[in-house]
């Protein structure tokens, strides 16, 4: 039995829309008819390509540059989402994040 998702009026914001999780989430939302603003930090070429592809398919999607350390860019992304959703943002997905180095568990020192 297929799963059908419904959403209230408004738009969704996906922080980190050019990564695998963000892109997959974005594709499902736009296929459900949800207007989406997705953000990117350094991947402008990838973001513009995704935006162009999805718009050509008839979806209401917009790429916005945002840095998690820049409050003004976060405010701008939220404002664009609310504008797209006629004043309403019903969904926020955080699929991006700071790059963090991870050590192998074998390399982590035991606490003293």
Short mmCIF file of C-alpha atoms in Angstrom, two decimals:
data_model
loop_
_atom_site.label_atom_id
_atom_site.label_comp_id
_atom_site.label_asym_id
_atom_site.label_seq_id
_atom_site.Cartn_x
_atom_site.Cartn_y
_atom_site.Cartn_z
CA UNK A 1 0.00 0.00 0.00
CA UNK A 2 1.56 3.33 -1.00
CA UNK A 3 2.09 6.07 1.52
CA UNK A 4 0.50 9.41 0.72
CA UNK A 5 1.67 12.45 2.64
CA UNK A 6 -0.32 15.64 3.00
CA UNK A 7 0.93 18.98 4.22
CA UNK A 8 -0.80 22.14 5.42
CA UNK A 9 -0.59 25.35 3.42
CA UNK A 10 2.86 26.89 3.49
CA UNK A 11 6.41 26.03 2.54
CA UNK A 12 9.32 23.96 3.80
CA UNK A 13 12.89 24.97 4.54
CA UNK A 14 15.69 22.45 4.11
CA UNK A 15 19.05 23.48 5.53
CA UNK A 16 21.66 21.60 3.55
CA UNK A 17 19.67 20.73 0.45
CA UNK A 18 22.60 19.75 -1.75
CA UNK A 19 23.74 16.76 0.31
CA UNK A 20 22.28 13.29 -0.05
CA UNK A 21 19.80 13.52 2.83
CA UNK A 22 18.77 17.09 2.01
CA UNK A 23 18.34 16.42 -1.69
CA UNK A 24 16.32 13.27 -1.05
CA UNK A 25 14.07 15.09 1.42
CA UNK A 26 13.63 17.97 -1.00
CA UNK A 27 12.67 15.70 -3.87
CA UNK A 28 9.98 13.97 -1.79
CA UNK A 29 8.53 17.29 -0.62
CA UNK A 30 8.36 18.88 -4.06
CA UNK A 31 6.84 15.70 -5.48
CA UNK A 32 4.11 16.11 -2.83
CA UNK A 33 3.50 19.65 -4.10
CA UNK A 34 5.21 21.48 -1.24
CA UNK A 35 7.02 24.72 -2.11
CA UNK A 36 10.61 24.34 -0.87
CA UNK A 37 13.50 26.65 -0.08
CA UNK A 38 16.73 24.73 0.29
CA UNK A 39 20.04 26.10 1.41
CA UNK A 40 23.62 25.54 0.45
CA UNK A 41 26.84 26.98 1.80
CA UNK A 42 29.65 26.42 -0.68
CA UNK A 43 27.98 24.25 -3.33
CA UNK A 44 26.51 27.03 -5.50
CA UNK A 45 26.94 25.12 -8.77
CA UNK A 46 25.24 22.01 -7.39
CA UNK A 47 22.45 24.10 -5.85
CA UNK A 48 21.75 25.97 -9.09
CA UNK A 49 21.73 22.72 -11.07
CA UNK A 50 19.21 21.13 -8.65
CA UNK A 51 17.08 24.25 -8.64
CA UNK A 52 17.03 24.38 -12.47
CA UNK A 53 16.24 20.66 -12.78
CA UNK A 54 13.36 20.77 -10.33
CA UNK A 55 11.93 24.02 -11.67
CA UNK A 56 12.03 22.59 -15.21
CA UNK A 57 9.93 19.71 -13.87
CA UNK A 58 7.36 22.25 -12.64
CA UNK A 59 8.27 22.33 -8.95
CA UNK A 60 8.26 25.47 -6.79
CA UNK A 61 11.78 25.32 -5.38
CA UNK A 62 14.37 27.99 -4.56
CA UNK A 63 18.04 27.75 -3.58
CA UNK A 64 19.37 30.23 -1.01
CA UNK A 65 22.94 30.53 0.24
CA UNK A 66 23.15 30.19 4.02
CA UNK A 67 25.90 29.68 6.57
CA UNK A 68 25.03 28.23 9.96
CA UNK A 69 27.37 30.78 11.54
CA UNK A 70 25.71 33.80 9.86
CA UNK A 71 22.50 34.92 11.54
CA UNK A 72 21.61 37.30 8.70
CA UNK A 73 21.76 34.51 6.12
CA UNK A 74 19.58 32.31 8.35
CA UNK A 75 17.05 35.13 8.72
CA UNK A 76 17.06 35.61 4.93
CA UNK A 77 16.40 31.90 4.31
CA UNK A 78 13.51 31.90 6.78
CA UNK A 79 12.06 35.08 5.25
CA UNK A 80 12.28 33.59 1.73
CA UNK A 81 10.52 30.44 2.93
CA UNK A 82 7.74 32.41 4.59
CA UNK A 83 7.38 34.50 1.45
CA UNK A 84 7.11 31.37 -0.69
CA UNK A 85 4.56 29.89 1.72
CA UNK A 86 2.38 33.01 1.84
CA UNK A 87 3.49 33.79 5.38
CA UNK A 88 3.66 30.21 6.61
CA UNK A 89 6.58 27.81 7.05
CA UNK A 90 5.29 24.41 8.17
CA UNK A 91 8.42 22.25 7.96
CA UNK A 92 12.12 22.70 8.75
CA UNK A 93 14.63 19.97 7.96
CA UNK A 94 18.22 20.28 9.09
CA UNK A 95 20.24 18.12 6.70
CA UNK A 96 23.43 20.17 6.76
CA UNK A 97 25.89 20.83 9.46
CA UNK A 98 29.40 21.78 10.34
CA UNK A 99 32.17 19.57 9.11
CA UNK A 100 33.55 17.65 12.03
CA UNK A 101 36.52 15.31 12.09
CA UNK A 102 35.73 11.87 13.42
CA UNK A 103 38.30 9.55 14.93
CA UNK A 104 38.09 5.80 14.75
CA UNK A 105 36.86 4.37 18.02
CA UNK A 106 40.18 2.54 18.39
CA UNK A 107 41.99 5.90 18.34
CA UNK A 108 39.94 7.51 21.13
CA UNK A 109 41.86 7.63 24.39
CA UNK A 110 40.27 6.23 27.53
CA UNK A 111 39.44 8.81 30.17
CA UNK A 112 41.95 8.94 33.03
#
